[in-house]
mmCIF file of C-alpha atoms and ligand atoms in Angstrom:
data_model
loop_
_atom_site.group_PDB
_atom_site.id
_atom_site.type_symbol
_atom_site.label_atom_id
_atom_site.label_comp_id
_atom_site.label_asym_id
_atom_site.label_seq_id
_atom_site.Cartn_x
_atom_site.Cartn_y
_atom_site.Cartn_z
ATOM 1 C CA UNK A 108 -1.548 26.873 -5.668
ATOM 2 C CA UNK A 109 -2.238 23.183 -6.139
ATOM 3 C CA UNK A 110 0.613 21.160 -4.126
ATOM 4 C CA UNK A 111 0.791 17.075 -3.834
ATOM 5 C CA UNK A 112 3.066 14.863 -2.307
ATOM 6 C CA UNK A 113 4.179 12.286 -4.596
ATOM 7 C CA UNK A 114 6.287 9.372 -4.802
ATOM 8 C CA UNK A 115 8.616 8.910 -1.690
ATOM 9 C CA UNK A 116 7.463 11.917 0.203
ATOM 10 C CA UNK A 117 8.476 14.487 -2.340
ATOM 11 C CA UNK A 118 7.005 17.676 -2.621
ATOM 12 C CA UNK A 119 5.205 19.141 -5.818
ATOM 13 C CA UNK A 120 3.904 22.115 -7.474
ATOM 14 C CA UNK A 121 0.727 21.018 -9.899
ATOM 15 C CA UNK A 122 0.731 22.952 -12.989
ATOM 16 C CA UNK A 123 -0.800 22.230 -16.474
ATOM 17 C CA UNK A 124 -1.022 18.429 -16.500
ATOM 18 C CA UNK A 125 2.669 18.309 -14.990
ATOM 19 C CA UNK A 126 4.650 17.656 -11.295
ATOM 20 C CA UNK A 127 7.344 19.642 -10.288
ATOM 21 C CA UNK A 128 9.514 18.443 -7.707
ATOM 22 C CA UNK A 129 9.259 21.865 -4.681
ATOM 23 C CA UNK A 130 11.170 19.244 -2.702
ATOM 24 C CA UNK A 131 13.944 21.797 -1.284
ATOM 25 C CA UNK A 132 10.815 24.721 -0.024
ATOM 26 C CA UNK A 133 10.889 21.698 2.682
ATOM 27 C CA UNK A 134 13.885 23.097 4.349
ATOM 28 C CA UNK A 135 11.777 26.107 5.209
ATOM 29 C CA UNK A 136 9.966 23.834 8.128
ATOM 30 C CA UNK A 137 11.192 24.232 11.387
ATOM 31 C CA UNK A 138 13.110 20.897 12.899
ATOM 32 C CA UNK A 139 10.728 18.601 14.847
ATOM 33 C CA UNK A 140 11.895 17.303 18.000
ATOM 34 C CA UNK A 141 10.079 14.785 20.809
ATOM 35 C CA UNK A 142 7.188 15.288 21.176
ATOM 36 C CA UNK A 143 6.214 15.998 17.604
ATOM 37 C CA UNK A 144 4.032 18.914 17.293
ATOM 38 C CA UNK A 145 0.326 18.012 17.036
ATOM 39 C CA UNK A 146 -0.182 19.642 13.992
ATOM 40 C CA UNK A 147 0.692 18.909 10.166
ATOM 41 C CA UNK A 148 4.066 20.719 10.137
ATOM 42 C CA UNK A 149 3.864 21.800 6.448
ATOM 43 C CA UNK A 150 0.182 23.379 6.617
ATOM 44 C CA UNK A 151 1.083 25.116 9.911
ATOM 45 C CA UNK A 152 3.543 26.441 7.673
ATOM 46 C CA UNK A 153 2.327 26.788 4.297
ATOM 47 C CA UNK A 154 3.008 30.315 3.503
ATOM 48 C CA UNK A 155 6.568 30.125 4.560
ATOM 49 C CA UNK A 156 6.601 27.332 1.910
ATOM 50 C CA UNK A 157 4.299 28.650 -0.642
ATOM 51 C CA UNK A 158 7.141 31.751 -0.317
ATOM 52 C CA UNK A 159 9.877 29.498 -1.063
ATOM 53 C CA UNK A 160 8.060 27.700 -4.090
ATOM 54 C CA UNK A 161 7.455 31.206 -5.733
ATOM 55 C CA UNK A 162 11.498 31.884 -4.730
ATOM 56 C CA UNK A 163 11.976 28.739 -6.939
ATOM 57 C CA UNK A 164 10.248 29.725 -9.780
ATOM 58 C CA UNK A 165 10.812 33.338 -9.687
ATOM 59 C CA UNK A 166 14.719 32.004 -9.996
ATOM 60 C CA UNK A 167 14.261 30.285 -12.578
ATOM 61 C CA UNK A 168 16.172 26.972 -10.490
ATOM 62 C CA UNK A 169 16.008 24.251 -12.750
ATOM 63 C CA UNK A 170 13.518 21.512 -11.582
ATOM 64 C CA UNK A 171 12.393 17.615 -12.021
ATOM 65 C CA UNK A 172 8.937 17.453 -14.089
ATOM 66 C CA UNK A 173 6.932 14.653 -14.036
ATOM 67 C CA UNK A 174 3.735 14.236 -15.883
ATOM 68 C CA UNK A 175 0.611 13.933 -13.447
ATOM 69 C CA UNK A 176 0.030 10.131 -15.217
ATOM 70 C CA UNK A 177 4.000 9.328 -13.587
ATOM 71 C CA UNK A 178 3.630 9.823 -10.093
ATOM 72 C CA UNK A 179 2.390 8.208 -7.565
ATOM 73 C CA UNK A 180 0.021 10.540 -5.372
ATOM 74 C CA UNK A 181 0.132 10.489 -1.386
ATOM 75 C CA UNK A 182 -1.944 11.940 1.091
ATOM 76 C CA UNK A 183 -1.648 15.750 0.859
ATOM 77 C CA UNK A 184 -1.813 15.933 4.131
ATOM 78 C CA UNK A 185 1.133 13.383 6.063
ATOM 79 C CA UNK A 186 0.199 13.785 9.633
ATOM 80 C CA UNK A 187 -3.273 15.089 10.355
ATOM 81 C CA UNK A 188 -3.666 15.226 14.092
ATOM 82 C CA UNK A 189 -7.243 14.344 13.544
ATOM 83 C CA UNK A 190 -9.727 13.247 10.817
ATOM 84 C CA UNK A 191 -13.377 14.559 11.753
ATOM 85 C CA UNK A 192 -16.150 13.282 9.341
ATOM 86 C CA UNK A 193 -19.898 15.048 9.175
ATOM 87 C CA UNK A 194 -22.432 11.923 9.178
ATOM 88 C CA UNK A 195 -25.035 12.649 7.647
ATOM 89 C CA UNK A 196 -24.986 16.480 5.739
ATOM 90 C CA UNK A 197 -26.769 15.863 2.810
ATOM 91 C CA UNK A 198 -30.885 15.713 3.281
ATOM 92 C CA UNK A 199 -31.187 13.377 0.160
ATOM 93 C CA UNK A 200 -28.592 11.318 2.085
ATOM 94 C CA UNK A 201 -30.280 11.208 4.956
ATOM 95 C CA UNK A 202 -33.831 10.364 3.227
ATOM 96 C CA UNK A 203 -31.665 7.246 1.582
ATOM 97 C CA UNK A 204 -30.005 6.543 4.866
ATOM 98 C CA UNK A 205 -33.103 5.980 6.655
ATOM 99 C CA UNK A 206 -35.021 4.125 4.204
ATOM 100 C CA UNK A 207 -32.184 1.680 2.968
ATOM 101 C CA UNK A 208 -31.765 -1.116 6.054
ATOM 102 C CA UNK A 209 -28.211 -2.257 4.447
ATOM 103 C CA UNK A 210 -26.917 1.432 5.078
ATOM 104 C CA UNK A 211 -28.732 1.745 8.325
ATOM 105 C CA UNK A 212 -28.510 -1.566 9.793
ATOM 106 C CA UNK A 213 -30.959 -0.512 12.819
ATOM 107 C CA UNK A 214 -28.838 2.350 13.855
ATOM 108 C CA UNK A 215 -30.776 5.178 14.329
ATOM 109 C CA UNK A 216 -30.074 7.908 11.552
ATOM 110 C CA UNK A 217 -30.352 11.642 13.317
ATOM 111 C CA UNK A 218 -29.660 14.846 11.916
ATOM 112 C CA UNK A 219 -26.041 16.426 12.088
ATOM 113 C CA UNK A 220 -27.161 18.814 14.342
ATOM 114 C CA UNK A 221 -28.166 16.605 17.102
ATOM 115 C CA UNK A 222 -25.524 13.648 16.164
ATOM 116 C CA UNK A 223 -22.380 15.974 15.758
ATOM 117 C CA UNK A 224 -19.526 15.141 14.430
ATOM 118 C CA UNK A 225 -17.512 11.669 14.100
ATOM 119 C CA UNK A 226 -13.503 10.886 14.364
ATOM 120 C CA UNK A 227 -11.717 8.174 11.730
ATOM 121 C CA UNK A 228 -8.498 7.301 12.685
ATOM 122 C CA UNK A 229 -5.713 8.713 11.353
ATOM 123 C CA UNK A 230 -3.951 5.434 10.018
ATOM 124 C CA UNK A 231 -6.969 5.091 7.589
ATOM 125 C CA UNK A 232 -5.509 8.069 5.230
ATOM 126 C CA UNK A 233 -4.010 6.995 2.111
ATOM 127 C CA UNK A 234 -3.577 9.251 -1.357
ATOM 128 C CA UNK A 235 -5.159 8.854 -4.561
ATOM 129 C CA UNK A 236 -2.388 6.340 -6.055
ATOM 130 C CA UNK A 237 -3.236 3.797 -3.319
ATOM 131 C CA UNK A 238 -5.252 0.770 -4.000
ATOM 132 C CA UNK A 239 -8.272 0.110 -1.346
ATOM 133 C CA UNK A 240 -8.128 -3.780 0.275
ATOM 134 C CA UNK A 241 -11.514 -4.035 1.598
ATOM 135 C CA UNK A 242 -11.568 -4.469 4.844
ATOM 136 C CA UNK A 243 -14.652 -7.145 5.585
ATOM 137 C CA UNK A 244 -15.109 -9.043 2.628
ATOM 138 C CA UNK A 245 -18.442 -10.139 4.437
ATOM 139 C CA UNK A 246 -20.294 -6.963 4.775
ATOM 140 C CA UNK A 247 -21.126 -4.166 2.143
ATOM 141 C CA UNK A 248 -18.423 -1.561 1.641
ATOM 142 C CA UNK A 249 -19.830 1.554 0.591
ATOM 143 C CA UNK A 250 -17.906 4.634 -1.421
ATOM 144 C CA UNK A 251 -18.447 8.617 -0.647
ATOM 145 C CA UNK A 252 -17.485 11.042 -1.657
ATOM 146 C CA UNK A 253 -16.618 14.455 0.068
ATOM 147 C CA UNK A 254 -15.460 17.924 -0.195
ATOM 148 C CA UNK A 255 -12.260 17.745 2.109
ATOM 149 C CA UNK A 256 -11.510 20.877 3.621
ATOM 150 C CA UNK A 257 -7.739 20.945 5.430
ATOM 151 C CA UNK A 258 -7.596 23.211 8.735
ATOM 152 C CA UNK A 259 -4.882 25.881 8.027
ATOM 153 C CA UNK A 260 -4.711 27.936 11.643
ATOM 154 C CA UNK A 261 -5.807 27.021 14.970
ATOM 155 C CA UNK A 262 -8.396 27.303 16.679
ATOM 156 C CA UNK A 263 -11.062 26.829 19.216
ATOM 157 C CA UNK A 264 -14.730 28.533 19.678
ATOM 158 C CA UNK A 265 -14.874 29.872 16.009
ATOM 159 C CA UNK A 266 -16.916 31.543 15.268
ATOM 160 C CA UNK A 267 -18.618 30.428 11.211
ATOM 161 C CA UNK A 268 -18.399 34.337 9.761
ATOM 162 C CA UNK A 269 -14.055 33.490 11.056
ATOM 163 C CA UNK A 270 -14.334 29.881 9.545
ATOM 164 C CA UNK A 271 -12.789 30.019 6.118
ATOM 165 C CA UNK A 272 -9.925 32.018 7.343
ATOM 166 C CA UNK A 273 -9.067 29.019 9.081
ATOM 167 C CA UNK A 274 -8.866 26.930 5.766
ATOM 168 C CA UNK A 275 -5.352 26.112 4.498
ATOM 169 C CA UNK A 276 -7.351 24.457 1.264
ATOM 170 C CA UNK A 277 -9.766 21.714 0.343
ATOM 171 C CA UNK A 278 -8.926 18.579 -1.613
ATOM 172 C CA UNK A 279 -11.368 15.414 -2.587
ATOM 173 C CA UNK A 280 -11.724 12.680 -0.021
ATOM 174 C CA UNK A 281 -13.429 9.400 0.064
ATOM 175 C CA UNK A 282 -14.816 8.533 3.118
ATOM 176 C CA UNK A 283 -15.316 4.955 2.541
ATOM 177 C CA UNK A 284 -17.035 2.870 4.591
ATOM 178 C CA UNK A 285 -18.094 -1.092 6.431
ATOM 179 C CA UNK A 286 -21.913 -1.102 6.612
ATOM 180 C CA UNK A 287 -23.130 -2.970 9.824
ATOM 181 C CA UNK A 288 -23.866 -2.372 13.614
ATOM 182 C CA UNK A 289 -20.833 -0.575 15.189
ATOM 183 C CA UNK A 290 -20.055 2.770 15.681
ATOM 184 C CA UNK A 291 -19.434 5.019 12.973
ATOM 185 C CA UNK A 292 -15.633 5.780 13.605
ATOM 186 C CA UNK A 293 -14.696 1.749 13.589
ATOM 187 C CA UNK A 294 -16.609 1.281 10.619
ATOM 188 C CA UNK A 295 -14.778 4.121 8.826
ATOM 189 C CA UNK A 296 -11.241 3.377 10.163
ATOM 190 C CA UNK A 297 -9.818 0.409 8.215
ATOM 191 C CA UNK A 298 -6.647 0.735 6.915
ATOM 192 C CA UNK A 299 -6.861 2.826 3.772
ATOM 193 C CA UNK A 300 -10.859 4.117 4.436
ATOM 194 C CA UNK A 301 -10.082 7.619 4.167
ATOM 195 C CA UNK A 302 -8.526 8.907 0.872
ATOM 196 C CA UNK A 303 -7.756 12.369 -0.010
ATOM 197 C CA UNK A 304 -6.351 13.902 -2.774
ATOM 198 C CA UNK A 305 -5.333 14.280 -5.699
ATOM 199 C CA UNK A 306 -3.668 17.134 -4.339
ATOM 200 C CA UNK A 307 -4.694 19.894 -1.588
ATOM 201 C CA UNK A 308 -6.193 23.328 -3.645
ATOM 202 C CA UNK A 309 -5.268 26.188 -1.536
ATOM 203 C CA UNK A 310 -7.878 28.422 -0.672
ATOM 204 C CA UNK A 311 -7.285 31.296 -2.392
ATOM 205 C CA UNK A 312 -8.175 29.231 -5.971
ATOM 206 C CA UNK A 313 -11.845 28.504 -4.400
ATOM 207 C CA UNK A 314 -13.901 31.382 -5.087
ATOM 208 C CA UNK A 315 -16.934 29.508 -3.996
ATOM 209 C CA UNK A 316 -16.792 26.399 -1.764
ATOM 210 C CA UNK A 317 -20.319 26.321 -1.659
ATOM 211 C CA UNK A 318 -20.719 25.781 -5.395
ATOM 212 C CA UNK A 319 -18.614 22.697 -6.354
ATOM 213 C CA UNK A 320 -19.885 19.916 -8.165
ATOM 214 C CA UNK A 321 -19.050 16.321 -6.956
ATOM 215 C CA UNK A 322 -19.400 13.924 -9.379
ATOM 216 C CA UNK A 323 -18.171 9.859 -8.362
ATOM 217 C CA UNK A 324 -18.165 7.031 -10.949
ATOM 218 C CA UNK A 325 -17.472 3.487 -10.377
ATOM 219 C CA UNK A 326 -16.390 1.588 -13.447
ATOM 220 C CA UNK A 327 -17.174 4.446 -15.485
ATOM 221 C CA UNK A 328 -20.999 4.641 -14.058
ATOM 222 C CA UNK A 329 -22.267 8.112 -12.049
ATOM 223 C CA UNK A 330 -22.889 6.926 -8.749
ATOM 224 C CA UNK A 331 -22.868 10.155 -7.262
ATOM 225 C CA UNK A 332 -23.783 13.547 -8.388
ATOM 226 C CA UNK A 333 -24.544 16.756 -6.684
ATOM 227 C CA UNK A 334 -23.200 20.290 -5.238
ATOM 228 C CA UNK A 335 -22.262 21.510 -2.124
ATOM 229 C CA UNK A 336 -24.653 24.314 -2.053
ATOM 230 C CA UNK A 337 -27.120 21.505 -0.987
ATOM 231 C CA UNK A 338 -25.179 21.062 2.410
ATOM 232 C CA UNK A 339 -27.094 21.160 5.780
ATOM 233 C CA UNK A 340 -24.196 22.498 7.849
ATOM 234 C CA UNK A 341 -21.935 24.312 5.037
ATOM 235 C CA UNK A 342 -18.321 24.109 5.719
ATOM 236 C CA UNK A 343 -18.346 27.220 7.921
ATOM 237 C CA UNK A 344 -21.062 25.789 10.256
ATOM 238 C CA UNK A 345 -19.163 22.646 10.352
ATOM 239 C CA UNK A 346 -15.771 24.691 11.643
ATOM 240 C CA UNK A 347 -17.533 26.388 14.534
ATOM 241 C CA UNK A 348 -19.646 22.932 15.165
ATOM 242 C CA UNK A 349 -16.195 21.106 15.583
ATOM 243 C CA UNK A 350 -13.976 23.786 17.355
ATOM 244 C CA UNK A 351 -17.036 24.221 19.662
ATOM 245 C CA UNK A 352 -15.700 20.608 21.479
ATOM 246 C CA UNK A 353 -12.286 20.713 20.412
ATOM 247 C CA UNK A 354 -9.525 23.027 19.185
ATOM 248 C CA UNK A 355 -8.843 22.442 15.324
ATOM 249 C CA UNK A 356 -4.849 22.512 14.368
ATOM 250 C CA UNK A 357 -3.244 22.996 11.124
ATOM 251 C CA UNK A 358 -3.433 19.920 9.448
ATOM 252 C CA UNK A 359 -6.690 18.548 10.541
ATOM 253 C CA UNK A 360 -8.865 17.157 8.314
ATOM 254 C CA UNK A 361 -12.537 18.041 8.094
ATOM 255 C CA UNK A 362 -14.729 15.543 5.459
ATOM 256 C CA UNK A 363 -17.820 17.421 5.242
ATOM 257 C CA UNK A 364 -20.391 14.786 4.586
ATOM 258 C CA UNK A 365 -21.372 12.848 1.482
ATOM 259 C CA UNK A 366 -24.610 13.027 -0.509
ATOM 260 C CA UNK A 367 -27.164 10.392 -1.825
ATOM 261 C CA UNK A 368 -26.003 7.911 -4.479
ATOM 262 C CA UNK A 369 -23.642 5.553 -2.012
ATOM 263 C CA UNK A 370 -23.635 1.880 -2.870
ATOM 264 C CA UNK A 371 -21.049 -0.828 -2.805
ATOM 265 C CA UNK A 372 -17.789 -1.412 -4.516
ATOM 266 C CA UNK A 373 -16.185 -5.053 -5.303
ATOM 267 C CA UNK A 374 -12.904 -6.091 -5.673
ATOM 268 C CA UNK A 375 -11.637 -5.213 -9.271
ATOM 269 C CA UNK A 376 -13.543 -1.787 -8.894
ATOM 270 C CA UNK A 377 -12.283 1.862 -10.083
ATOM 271 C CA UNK A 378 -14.008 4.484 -8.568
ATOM 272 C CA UNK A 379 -12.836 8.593 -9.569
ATOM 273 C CA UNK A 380 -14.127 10.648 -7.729
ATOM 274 C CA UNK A 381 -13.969 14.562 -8.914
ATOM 275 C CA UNK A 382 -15.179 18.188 -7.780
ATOM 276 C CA UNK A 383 -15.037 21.056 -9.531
ATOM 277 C CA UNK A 384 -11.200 22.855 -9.417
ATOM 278 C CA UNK A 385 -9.991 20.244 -6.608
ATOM 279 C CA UNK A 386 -8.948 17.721 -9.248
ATOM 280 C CA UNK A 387 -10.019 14.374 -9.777
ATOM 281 C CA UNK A 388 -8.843 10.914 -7.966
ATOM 282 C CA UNK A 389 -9.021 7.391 -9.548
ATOM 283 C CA UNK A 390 -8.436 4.704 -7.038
ATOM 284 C CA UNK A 391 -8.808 1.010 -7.664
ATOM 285 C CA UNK A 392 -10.517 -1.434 -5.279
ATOM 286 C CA UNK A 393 -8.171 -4.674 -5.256
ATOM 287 C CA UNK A 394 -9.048 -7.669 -6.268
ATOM 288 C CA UNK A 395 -9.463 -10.757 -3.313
HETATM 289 MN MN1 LIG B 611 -19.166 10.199 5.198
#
């Protein structure tokens, strides 16, 4: 199932080029009360509502169709309780990384497995219909692109042959990003720096995760082009790496690292950014 959020926080069901508005499966999710759960309420429930989409359809209930073109994509994911980013997870990356100073900047550039894992801030996640402001106008701002993958049931100490059962799905992100001296996660936590979409791919429609093709174009130009078979911690590795220091919820976000072919985007840019069955995202840098 391929589900977005669209427009003013509806809900929708992506099927042959078209939207259609799932709004009511919402009332399947439980009433939140303070404190709000730490989780993303509708992927800690997403078969309940996955259910009441196929009750929908089954019943033939008449529903609002948009084409794709018409709406404006948010976040699939509203509230992820955290956002946690694999550095460096590509080896071409890192070969690029260490031997370009204006990605570097004198930081040192260590594998994944000794480095671990990063945190962006929550606030930084927009959808695919947003348009990026860059953030320091002064410094290089860098595009990359990801394979998303959206924790679907808690966990902590998993271990990676469990990992994919604890996918809800996977979506495309952009994990965009101010080159200079500071730490990773400030760098990577402007307003806006982390966009996913177009729409979260449940996992059942991924036969392969490790097998995707991510292609990202800026103006029309291939900037970036590989597959995630050439991951150095694959996405179950990366599960058992994070829930090894923390316990994942449904909702959280996991970007799983981005390969070689980063370079700057100006204001006035469009980059898409696609992988294979996840859907492709067009966002456009604004202009000063
Ligand atoms: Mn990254």
């Amino acid at each position: 199932m391929r589900l977005c959020r669209f427009n003013d926080d509806r809900l929708g069901l992506v099927r042959d080029g078209q939207v259609l508005d799932v709004s009511s499966a919402l009332q399947v999710l439980p009433t939140c009360t303070y404190p709000l759960p730490r989780h993303d309420p509708l992927v800690a429930h997403l078969p309940a509502v996955r259910a009441a989409i196929d009750r929908l359809i089954a019943d033939g209930v008449r529903l609002a169709r948009h084409r794709l073109e018409d709406v404006r994509l948010l976040s699939p994911v509203a509230n992820p309780g955290k956002v946690m980013a694999a550095p460096v997870n590509y080896l071409k990356h890192l070969e690029e990384a260490r031997e370009d100073q204006g990605i570097h900047h004198q930081n040192q550039i260590g594998e994944i497995q000794r480095v671990g894992i990063f945190l962006k801030s929550t606030q930084s996640v927009e959808g695919a219909a947003a348009t990026l402001a860059i953030a320091r106008p002064d410094r290089r701002n860098d595009h990359e692109i990801e394979l998303v993958a959206v924790i679907g049931k808690a966990g902590r100490h998993i271990a990676p042959q469990d990992a994919l059962s604890h996918v809800a799905g996977y979506c495309v992100g952009l994990d965009m990003t101010v080159r200079g001296p500071e730490e990773r996660s400030m760098r990577k936590s402007p307003d806006g720096y982390t966009i996913l979409g177009p729409w979260l791919t449940t996992a059942d429609e991924v036969s392969d995760v490790h097998a995707l093709d991510l292609l990202l174009q800026v103006n029309g130009e291939v900037r970036q082009r590989a597959n995630t078979r050439d991951l150095v911690l694959d996405v179950a590795q990366l599960i058992a790496f994070a829930s090894s220091f923390y316990t994942l919820h449904p909702g959280d976000v996991l970007m799983t690292g981005t390969p070689e072919g980063v370079s700057q985007v100006f204001p006035g840019d469009r980059m898409t950014a696609e992988i294979t069955g996840l859907g492709r995202l067009s966002v456009r840098i604004a202009k000063e």
